[in-house]
């Protein structure tokens, strides 16, 4: 019985795409309701963001120093 073995591990990379949203879509979502003012100020109109990227931008701002 000869057959090809399937490679496992690093050779099997599944591509996972994240959804992107506009600033307006993120602002109208329930997820950003409590931080809508921050999202409004930090996100650029015309840009597309993943939810993770938008949350990271807000978190980075919140961790920033006060001068």
Short mmCIF file of N, CA, C and O in Angstrom, two decimals, residues 20-41 43 49 51 54 58:
data_model
loop_
_atom_site.label_atom_id
_atom_site.label_comp_id
_atom_site.label_asym_id
_atom_site.label_seq_id
_atom_site.Cartn_x
_atom_site.Cartn_y
_atom_site.Cartn_z
N UNK A 20 -13.78 43.38 8.53
CA UNK A 20 -13.42 44.77 8.74
C UNK A 20 -14.68 45.62 8.69
O UNK A 20 -15.64 45.30 7.98
N UNK A 21 -14.65 46.70 9.45
CA UNK A 21 -15.81 47.57 9.57
C UNK A 21 -15.37 49.02 9.45
O UNK A 21 -14.25 49.38 9.80
N UNK A 22 -16.28 49.85 9.02
CA UNK A 22 -16.02 51.29 8.96
C UNK A 22 -16.19 51.89 10.36
O UNK A 22 -16.74 51.26 11.26
N UNK A 23 -15.72 53.10 10.51
CA UNK A 23 -15.85 53.81 11.79
C UNK A 23 -17.33 53.91 12.18
O UNK A 23 -17.68 53.66 13.34
N UNK A 24 -18.18 54.22 11.22
CA UNK A 24 -19.60 54.39 11.49
C UNK A 24 -20.24 53.08 11.97
O UNK A 24 -21.07 53.08 12.87
N UNK A 25 -19.84 51.96 11.35
CA UNK A 25 -20.38 50.67 11.77
C UNK A 25 -19.96 50.33 13.19
O UNK A 25 -20.75 49.83 13.97
N UNK A 26 -18.70 50.61 13.51
CA UNK A 26 -18.22 50.32 14.86
C UNK A 26 -18.89 51.20 15.90
O UNK A 26 -19.24 50.75 16.99
N UNK A 27 -19.11 52.47 15.56
CA UNK A 27 -19.76 53.39 16.50
C UNK A 27 -21.20 52.99 16.78
O UNK A 27 -21.70 53.22 17.88
N UNK A 28 -21.86 52.41 15.81
CA UNK A 28 -23.25 52.03 16.01
C UNK A 28 -23.41 50.65 16.65
O UNK A 28 -24.52 50.26 16.99
N UNK A 29 -22.32 49.94 16.85
CA UNK A 29 -22.40 48.61 17.45
C UNK A 29 -22.56 48.70 18.97
O UNK A 29 -22.15 49.66 19.60
N UNK A 30 -23.13 47.66 19.54
CA UNK A 30 -23.31 47.60 20.99
C UNK A 30 -21.97 47.47 21.71
O UNK A 30 -21.82 47.94 22.83
N UNK A 31 -21.01 46.84 21.07
CA UNK A 31 -19.70 46.60 21.68
C UNK A 31 -19.00 47.89 22.08
O UNK A 31 -18.29 47.94 23.08
N UNK A 32 -19.17 48.95 21.32
CA UNK A 32 -18.48 50.22 21.59
C UNK A 32 -19.39 51.27 22.20
O UNK A 32 -19.03 52.44 22.26
N UNK A 33 -20.56 50.87 22.67
CA UNK A 33 -21.52 51.82 23.25
C UNK A 33 -20.94 52.61 24.41
O UNK A 33 -21.12 53.81 24.49
N UNK A 34 -20.22 51.95 25.31
CA UNK A 34 -19.67 52.63 26.47
C UNK A 34 -18.43 53.45 26.18
O UNK A 34 -18.02 54.28 26.98
N UNK A 35 -17.82 53.21 25.01
CA UNK A 35 -16.58 53.94 24.66
C UNK A 35 -16.77 54.67 23.34
O UNK A 35 -15.81 54.91 22.61
N UNK A 36 -17.98 55.04 23.04
CA UNK A 36 -18.29 55.67 21.76
C UNK A 36 -17.53 56.97 21.57
O UNK A 36 -17.05 57.25 20.48
N UNK A 37 -17.40 57.76 22.62
CA UNK A 37 -16.69 59.04 22.50
C UNK A 37 -15.22 58.83 22.16
O UNK A 37 -14.65 59.54 21.34
N UNK A 38 -14.59 57.83 22.77
CA UNK A 38 -13.19 57.52 22.45
C UNK A 38 -13.04 57.02 21.03
O UNK A 38 -12.13 57.43 20.30
N UNK A 39 -13.93 56.12 20.63
CA UNK A 39 -13.88 55.58 19.28
C UNK A 39 -14.08 56.69 18.25
O UNK A 39 -13.40 56.73 17.23
N UNK A 40 -14.98 57.59 18.55
CA UNK A 40 -15.25 58.73 17.65
C UNK A 40 -13.99 59.57 17.46
O UNK A 40 -13.67 60.00 16.36
N UNK A 41 -13.26 59.79 18.53
CA UNK A 41 -12.06 60.63 18.47
C UNK A 41 -10.86 59.91 17.87
O UNK A 41 -10.05 60.52 17.17
N UNK A 43 -10.72 56.86 15.90
CA UNK A 43 -10.82 56.17 14.62
C UNK A 43 -10.98 57.18 13.49
O UNK A 43 -11.67 58.19 13.65
N UNK A 49 -11.46 48.97 9.97
CA UNK A 49 -10.82 48.40 11.15
C UNK A 49 -11.42 47.04 11.47
O UNK A 49 -12.61 46.85 11.30
N UNK A 51 -12.39 44.55 14.63
CA UNK A 51 -12.82 44.85 15.99
C UNK A 51 -11.60 44.85 16.90
O UNK A 51 -11.44 45.73 17.76
N UNK A 54 -9.56 48.10 16.47
CA UNK A 54 -10.23 49.25 17.09
C UNK A 54 -10.09 49.20 18.60
O UNK A 54 -9.80 50.21 19.24
N UNK A 58 -8.04 51.89 21.19
CA UNK A 58 -8.64 52.48 22.38
C UNK A 58 -7.82 52.13 23.62
O UNK A 58 -7.54 52.99 24.45
#
